[in-house]
Short mmCIF file of C-alpha atoms and ligand atoms in Angstrom, two decimals:
data_model
loop_
_atom_site.label_atom_id
_atom_site.label_comp_id
_atom_site.label_asym_id
_atom_site.label_seq_id
_atom_site.Cartn_x
_atom_site.Cartn_y
_atom_site.Cartn_z
CA UNK J 16 0.00 0.00 0.00
CA UNK J 17 1.37 3.39 -1.04
CA UNK J 18 1.91 5.96 1.73
CA UNK J 19 -0.77 8.62 1.97
CA UNK J 20 -0.01 12.38 1.92
CA UNK J 21 -2.49 15.00 3.04
CA UNK J 22 -2.09 18.42 1.41
CA UNK J 23 -4.03 20.82 3.61
CA UNK J 24 -4.76 23.65 1.13
CA UNK J 25 -4.30 24.83 -2.43
CA UNK J 26 -0.69 24.68 -3.65
CA UNK J 27 0.89 25.14 -7.06
CA UNK J 28 -0.02 21.99 -9.05
CA UNK J 29 3.60 20.98 -9.71
CA UNK J 30 3.83 19.99 -6.04
CA UNK J 31 0.82 17.70 -6.28
CA UNK J 32 2.30 16.09 -9.39
CA UNK J 33 5.55 15.30 -7.52
CA UNK J 34 3.64 13.67 -4.69
CA UNK J 35 1.36 11.71 -7.05
CA UNK J 36 4.37 9.90 -8.54
CA UNK J 37 4.77 7.76 -5.43
CA UNK J 38 1.92 8.38 -3.02
CA UNK J 39 -1.83 8.49 -2.59
CA UNK J 40 -2.46 12.24 -2.40
CA UNK J 41 -5.40 13.55 -0.40
CA UNK J 42 -5.44 17.09 -1.80
CA UNK J 43 -7.76 19.75 -0.33
CA UNK J 44 -7.88 21.81 -3.52
CA UNK J 45 -9.28 24.91 -1.82
CA UNK J 46 -8.09 28.20 -0.33
CA UNK J 47 -10.21 27.58 2.79
CA UNK J 48 -8.16 26.76 5.87
CA UNK J 49 -9.02 23.33 7.26
CA UNK J 50 -10.73 23.45 10.65
CA UNK J 51 -9.20 21.44 13.53
CA UNK J 52 -11.74 18.62 13.15
CA UNK J 53 -10.92 18.19 9.47
CA UNK J 54 -7.20 18.19 10.25
CA UNK J 55 -7.76 15.54 12.95
CA UNK J 56 -9.77 13.34 10.61
CA UNK J 57 -7.26 13.63 7.78
CA UNK J 58 -4.24 13.03 9.99
CA UNK J 59 -5.69 9.75 11.28
CA UNK J 60 -4.75 8.18 7.94
CA UNK J 61 -1.83 10.30 6.75
CA UNK J 62 1.81 9.22 6.53
CA UNK J 63 2.81 12.74 5.52
CA UNK J 64 1.29 16.21 5.56
CA UNK J 65 2.14 19.23 3.41
CA UNK J 66 0.93 22.24 5.36
CA UNK J 67 1.06 26.04 5.38
CA UNK J 68 1.60 28.73 7.99
CA UNK J 69 -2.18 29.06 8.34
CA UNK J 70 -2.45 25.48 9.71
CA UNK J 71 -1.99 24.97 13.46
CA UNK J 72 -0.14 21.71 13.85
CA UNK J 73 -0.47 21.27 17.60
CA UNK J 74 0.77 18.59 20.01
CA UNK J 75 -2.84 17.46 20.42
CA UNK J 76 -3.20 16.98 16.67
CA UNK J 77 0.09 15.10 16.37
CA UNK J 78 -0.98 12.79 19.18
CA UNK J 79 -3.93 11.72 17.01
CA UNK J 80 -1.83 10.94 13.93
CA UNK J 81 -0.63 7.36 14.47
CA UNK J 82 1.09 6.93 11.07
CA UNK J 83 2.52 10.40 10.56
CA UNK J 84 6.22 10.50 9.66
CA UNK J 85 6.64 13.98 8.22
CA UNK J 86 5.17 17.48 8.54
CA UNK J 87 6.35 19.44 5.51
CA UNK J 88 5.77 23.18 5.78
CA UNK J 89 5.46 25.38 2.69
CA UNK J 90 7.31 28.33 4.30
CA UNK J 91 10.60 29.12 5.96
CA UNK J 92 8.92 30.06 9.27
CA UNK J 93 7.32 27.17 11.13
CA UNK J 94 6.02 28.70 14.36
CA UNK J 95 2.59 27.18 13.59
CA UNK J 96 4.03 23.70 14.19
CA UNK J 97 4.77 22.23 17.62
CA UNK J 98 8.23 20.99 16.64
CA UNK J 99 9.02 19.67 20.14
CA UNK J 100 5.90 17.51 20.08
CA UNK J 101 6.78 16.26 16.59
CA UNK J 102 10.33 15.46 17.67
CA UNK J 103 9.08 13.57 20.73
CA UNK J 104 7.00 11.40 18.39
CA UNK J 105 9.83 10.87 15.89
CA UNK J 106 8.05 12.94 13.24
CA UNK J 107 10.33 14.89 10.88
CA UNK J 108 9.46 18.56 10.33
CA UNK J 109 10.75 20.29 7.20
CA UNK J 110 10.54 23.84 5.83
CA UNK J 111 11.53 25.74 2.66
CA UNK J 112 14.48 28.03 3.43
CA UNK J 113 16.71 29.55 0.77
CA UNK J 114 14.27 29.61 -2.11
CA UNK J 115 12.39 32.67 -0.84
CA UNK J 116 15.35 34.76 0.31
CA UNK J 117 15.62 37.07 -2.70
CA UNK J 118 11.87 37.64 -3.09
CA UNK J 119 11.46 38.49 0.60
CA UNK J 120 14.46 40.84 0.50
CA UNK J 121 12.96 42.54 -2.58
CA UNK J 122 9.69 43.12 -0.76
CA UNK J 123 11.55 44.49 2.26
CA UNK J 124 13.21 47.08 0.01
CA UNK J 125 9.82 47.80 -1.59
CA UNK J 126 8.49 48.63 1.89
CA UNK J 127 11.50 50.76 2.77
CA UNK J 128 11.13 52.75 -0.46
CA UNK J 129 7.36 52.96 -0.01
CA UNK J 130 7.55 54.54 3.43
CA UNK J 131 10.55 56.74 2.62
CA UNK J 132 8.99 58.15 -0.57
CA UNK J 133 5.35 57.85 0.55
CA UNK J 134 4.48 55.89 -2.57
CA UNK J 135 1.10 54.39 -1.53
CA UNK J 136 0.07 57.67 0.09
CA UNK J 137 0.93 59.56 -3.10
CA UNK J 138 -1.00 57.10 -5.20
CA UNK J 139 -4.06 57.43 -2.94
CA UNK J 140 -3.76 61.22 -3.22
CA UNK J 141 -3.79 61.10 -7.02
CA UNK J 142 -6.57 58.53 -7.33
CA UNK J 143 -8.94 60.41 -5.04
CA UNK J 144 -8.60 63.52 -7.21
CA UNK J 145 -6.64 65.67 -4.73
CA UNK J 146 -3.81 66.43 -7.19
CA UNK J 147 -4.36 69.98 -8.46
CA UNK J 148 -0.81 71.13 -9.30
CA UNK J 149 2.89 70.51 -8.74
CA UNK J 150 3.96 71.97 -5.37
CA UNK J 151 7.48 72.35 -4.06
CA UNK J 152 6.88 70.18 -0.99
CA UNK J 153 4.09 67.95 -2.29
CA UNK J 154 4.41 64.53 -0.65
CA UNK J 155 8.08 65.13 0.04
CA UNK J 156 9.75 62.15 1.67
CA UNK J 157 13.29 61.26 2.62
CA UNK J 158 16.31 59.86 0.76
CA UNK J 159 17.81 56.45 1.51
CA UNK J 160 21.25 57.62 0.43
CA UNK J 161 23.46 58.05 3.51
CA UNK J 162 20.79 56.88 5.97
CA UNK J 163 21.40 54.09 8.46
CA UNK J 164 19.63 50.75 8.03
CA UNK J 165 19.45 48.54 11.13
CA UNK J 166 18.97 44.86 10.29
CA UNK J 167 17.75 42.77 13.23
CA UNK J 168 18.73 39.17 12.46
CA UNK J 169 21.46 38.62 9.87
CA UNK J 170 20.53 35.26 8.37
CA UNK J 171 19.90 34.60 4.69
CA UNK J 172 17.20 37.27 4.30
CA UNK J 173 18.97 39.88 6.45
CA UNK J 174 22.09 39.46 4.32
CA UNK J 175 20.10 39.76 1.07
CA UNK J 176 18.58 42.99 2.41
CA UNK J 177 22.08 44.29 3.26
CA UNK J 178 23.24 43.57 -0.31
CA UNK J 179 20.37 45.60 -1.70
CA UNK J 180 20.86 48.43 0.80
CA UNK J 181 24.48 48.78 -0.35
CA UNK J 182 23.12 49.70 -3.75
CA UNK J 183 21.29 52.60 -2.12
CA UNK J 184 24.49 53.76 -0.35
CA UNK J 185 23.06 53.13 3.11
CA UNK J 186 25.14 52.62 6.24
CA UNK J 187 24.35 49.15 7.56
CA UNK J 188 24.20 48.05 11.20
CA UNK J 189 23.03 44.63 12.28
CA UNK J 190 22.30 42.78 15.48
CA UNK J 191 22.51 39.02 15.77
CA UNK J 192 23.47 36.53 18.48
CA UNK J 193 26.79 35.89 16.71
CA UNK J 194 28.57 38.25 14.33
CA UNK J 195 29.11 37.30 10.70
CA UNK J 196 32.53 35.95 9.74
CA UNK J 197 34.68 39.11 9.33
CA UNK J 198 35.12 38.67 5.56
CA UNK J 199 31.34 38.49 5.03
CA UNK J 200 30.73 41.43 7.37
CA UNK J 201 33.26 43.44 5.32
CA UNK J 202 31.73 42.34 2.01
CA UNK J 203 28.28 43.48 3.22
CA UNK J 204 29.82 46.59 4.79
CA UNK J 205 27.72 45.75 7.84
CA UNK J 206 28.69 46.52 11.43
CA UNK J 207 27.66 44.20 14.27
CA UNK J 208 26.20 46.17 17.19
CA UNK J 209 23.98 45.45 20.22
CA UNK J 210 20.24 45.74 19.52
CA UNK J 211 19.91 48.85 21.70
CA UNK J 212 22.60 50.72 19.77
CA UNK J 213 21.04 49.63 16.47
CA UNK J 214 17.68 51.01 17.59
CA UNK J 215 19.21 54.27 18.74
CA UNK J 216 21.14 54.90 15.52
CA UNK J 217 19.02 53.54 12.68
CA UNK J 218 16.76 55.57 10.41
CA UNK J 219 15.15 52.32 9.25
CA UNK J 220 14.92 49.20 11.40
CA UNK J 221 14.04 45.99 9.56
CA UNK J 222 13.26 42.67 11.27
CA UNK J 223 14.55 39.32 10.01
CA UNK J 224 14.45 36.96 12.97
CA UNK J 225 12.32 33.82 13.26
CA UNK J 226 9.37 33.92 15.65
CA UNK J 227 9.84 31.93 18.82
CA UNK J 228 9.32 32.49 22.54
CA UNK J 229 12.57 34.47 22.79
CA UNK J 230 11.59 36.85 19.96
CA UNK J 231 7.98 37.41 21.10
CA UNK J 232 7.56 41.21 21.31
CA UNK J 233 11.28 41.67 20.72
CA UNK J 234 10.27 45.17 19.65
CA UNK J 235 8.10 46.31 22.55
CA UNK J 236 7.46 49.50 24.50
CA UNK J 237 11.08 49.90 25.68
CA UNK J 238 12.63 49.17 22.28
CA UNK J 239 10.26 51.57 20.48
CA UNK J 240 11.13 54.23 23.05
CA UNK J 241 14.87 54.00 22.33
CA UNK J 242 14.43 54.09 18.55
CA UNK J 243 15.72 57.22 16.89
CA UNK J 244 12.97 59.83 16.74
CA UNK J 245 11.45 59.89 13.28
CA UNK J 246 12.74 56.43 12.31
CA UNK J 247 10.75 53.82 10.36
CA UNK J 248 10.05 50.21 11.36
CA UNK J 249 9.83 47.51 8.67
CA UNK J 250 8.58 43.98 9.38
CA UNK J 251 8.51 41.15 6.85
CA UNK J 252 9.17 38.35 9.37
CA UNK J 253 6.36 37.55 11.84
CA UNK J 254 3.83 39.93 13.36
CA UNK J 255 4.26 38.92 16.99
CA UNK J 256 7.91 39.99 16.99
CA UNK J 257 6.48 43.51 17.38
CA UNK J 258 4.14 44.60 20.19
CA UNK J 259 1.53 45.91 17.76
CA UNK J 260 -0.43 48.08 20.23
CA UNK J 261 2.81 49.72 21.38
CA UNK J 262 3.77 50.36 17.75
CA UNK J 263 0.41 52.03 17.10
CA UNK J 264 0.97 54.26 20.15
CA UNK J 265 4.51 55.17 19.00
CA UNK J 266 3.21 56.04 15.53
CA UNK J 267 0.30 58.06 16.92
CA UNK J 268 2.69 59.98 19.19
CA UNK J 269 4.92 60.60 16.15
CA UNK J 270 7.88 58.98 17.92
CA UNK J 271 8.30 57.09 14.64
CA UNK J 272 7.74 58.55 11.18
CA UNK J 273 6.11 55.43 9.84
CA UNK J 274 6.12 51.68 9.40
CA UNK J 275 6.06 49.18 6.58
CA UNK J 276 4.39 45.95 7.65
CA UNK J 277 3.80 42.74 5.74
CA UNK J 278 2.95 40.70 8.84
CA UNK J 279 0.65 41.21 11.82
CA UNK J 280 0.04 39.79 15.27
CA UNK J 281 -3.42 38.39 14.47
CA UNK J 282 -3.45 37.80 10.71
CA UNK J 283 -5.56 38.37 8.75
CA UNK J 284 -6.88 40.87 11.32
CA UNK J 285 -5.04 44.17 11.25
CA UNK J 286 -5.00 46.50 14.26
CA UNK J 287 -7.60 49.27 13.74
CA UNK J 288 -5.02 51.82 14.88
CA UNK J 289 -2.73 50.85 12.00
CA UNK J 290 -5.55 51.07 9.47
CA UNK J 291 -6.29 54.60 10.65
CA UNK J 292 -2.75 55.88 10.03
CA UNK J 293 -1.54 57.32 6.73
CA UNK J 294 2.15 56.90 7.45
CA UNK J 295 2.10 53.10 7.48
CA UNK J 296 2.20 50.78 4.48
CA UNK J 297 0.28 47.57 5.11
CA UNK J 298 0.59 44.44 2.99
CA UNK J 299 -1.19 41.05 3.30
CA UNK J 300 1.83 38.82 4.07
CA UNK J 301 3.20 38.69 0.51
CA UNK J 302 6.94 38.68 1.31
CA UNK J 303 7.67 35.60 -0.81
CA UNK J 304 4.75 36.05 -3.20
CA UNK J 305 6.20 35.81 -6.67
CA UNK J 306 4.93 33.04 -8.94
CA UNK J 307 8.39 31.52 -9.30
CA UNK J 308 9.20 31.59 -5.59
CA UNK J 309 5.85 30.31 -4.39
CA UNK J 310 5.99 27.53 -7.00
CA UNK J 311 9.47 26.54 -5.81
CA UNK J 312 8.35 26.64 -2.16
CA UNK J 313 5.54 24.20 -3.01
CA UNK J 314 7.76 21.82 -5.01
CA UNK J 315 10.47 21.92 -2.34
CA UNK J 316 7.91 21.06 0.34
CA UNK J 317 6.70 18.15 -1.83
CA UNK J 318 10.30 16.96 -2.33
CA UNK J 319 10.99 17.16 1.41
CA UNK J 320 7.85 15.17 2.17
CA UNK J 321 8.61 12.59 -0.51
CA UNK J 322 12.20 12.14 0.69
CA UNK J 323 11.14 11.28 4.23
CA UNK J 324 8.46 8.84 3.07
CA UNK J 325 10.97 7.11 0.79
CA UNK J 326 13.45 6.76 3.64
CA UNK J 327 15.80 9.38 2.20
CA UNK J 328 17.25 12.45 3.88
CA UNK J 329 15.11 15.54 3.18
CA UNK J 330 16.88 18.71 2.10
CA UNK J 331 15.48 20.90 4.86
CA UNK J 332 14.87 19.10 8.15
CA UNK J 333 14.02 21.44 11.03
CA UNK J 334 14.58 18.71 13.66
CA UNK J 335 17.40 16.68 12.06
CA UNK J 336 17.93 14.73 15.29
CA UNK J 337 14.85 12.66 14.38
CA UNK J 338 16.56 11.33 11.24
CA UNK J 339 18.60 8.23 11.87
C1 GLV V 407 6.52 33.19 5.06
O1 GLV V 407 6.16 33.98 5.87
C2 GLV V 407 7.49 32.17 5.34
O2 GLV V 407 7.82 31.96 6.52
O3 GLV V 407 7.96 31.54 4.39
#
């Protein structure tokens, strides 16, 4: 009997085709997120699951999945999966790092440029018919050239953002638990500093750390208070890394000039305070959303799932200790 793979939601079809080569594929070909009862029912029979960041893969759910060998996430972040519970049950968890680095870094720069040059605000102004003439200070923003960019978390995406920022002649600071090897730090022209110093000195602060207990509200009341007055906060990582209510207060008080946010604490709900502000650019979690990247994320997740079920080593195990 072929192993059975449950695909929780719509994916690019190439991923389904990969899985169909060797497995029975139970494909929920819909954008609707599966409710917990559906997930429970499906996992009773599944040997593998291909899931997305919208699926809560809890310890309780894993306990009810007697045959499950692999949870393959179509994303680099996997905070929706109880990895400890999976590990305890010998279930491999995989993700899709690497393939979305450039797309996510591109979107980060798009947000930086959007807030600096007020692009969405300017477009709204034109579309609603407010544009009557050219004025000397109409929608004047700020230059990136010579400004300081603070990158919090200098992994793959942080480094790709640094490469792009060089092209805009920005000074680059970064904070990370361990500094980059000196040659790479020099190549990126990026200086390793403590988080507090980064917040104090940066005109733009951009977040590129994974979400976990230790990064919950990493940017909270105290951190917002030490940020340079008039700075901008950019977040393309996970919403809960920022204390959203505190950010709204800092923006309302004009401690910050603006924010560019692709992720939120309670997606798809967006804080009413953010929606009411003109100086924030809000996007619906599209950091990696190019057709090529999302297709590759789906096929990589399928390959990871297939590898585990065939007894091979997957490319991207999150809990490699489970693999013998
Ligand atoms: C998207 O947010 C991802 O983690 O890949």
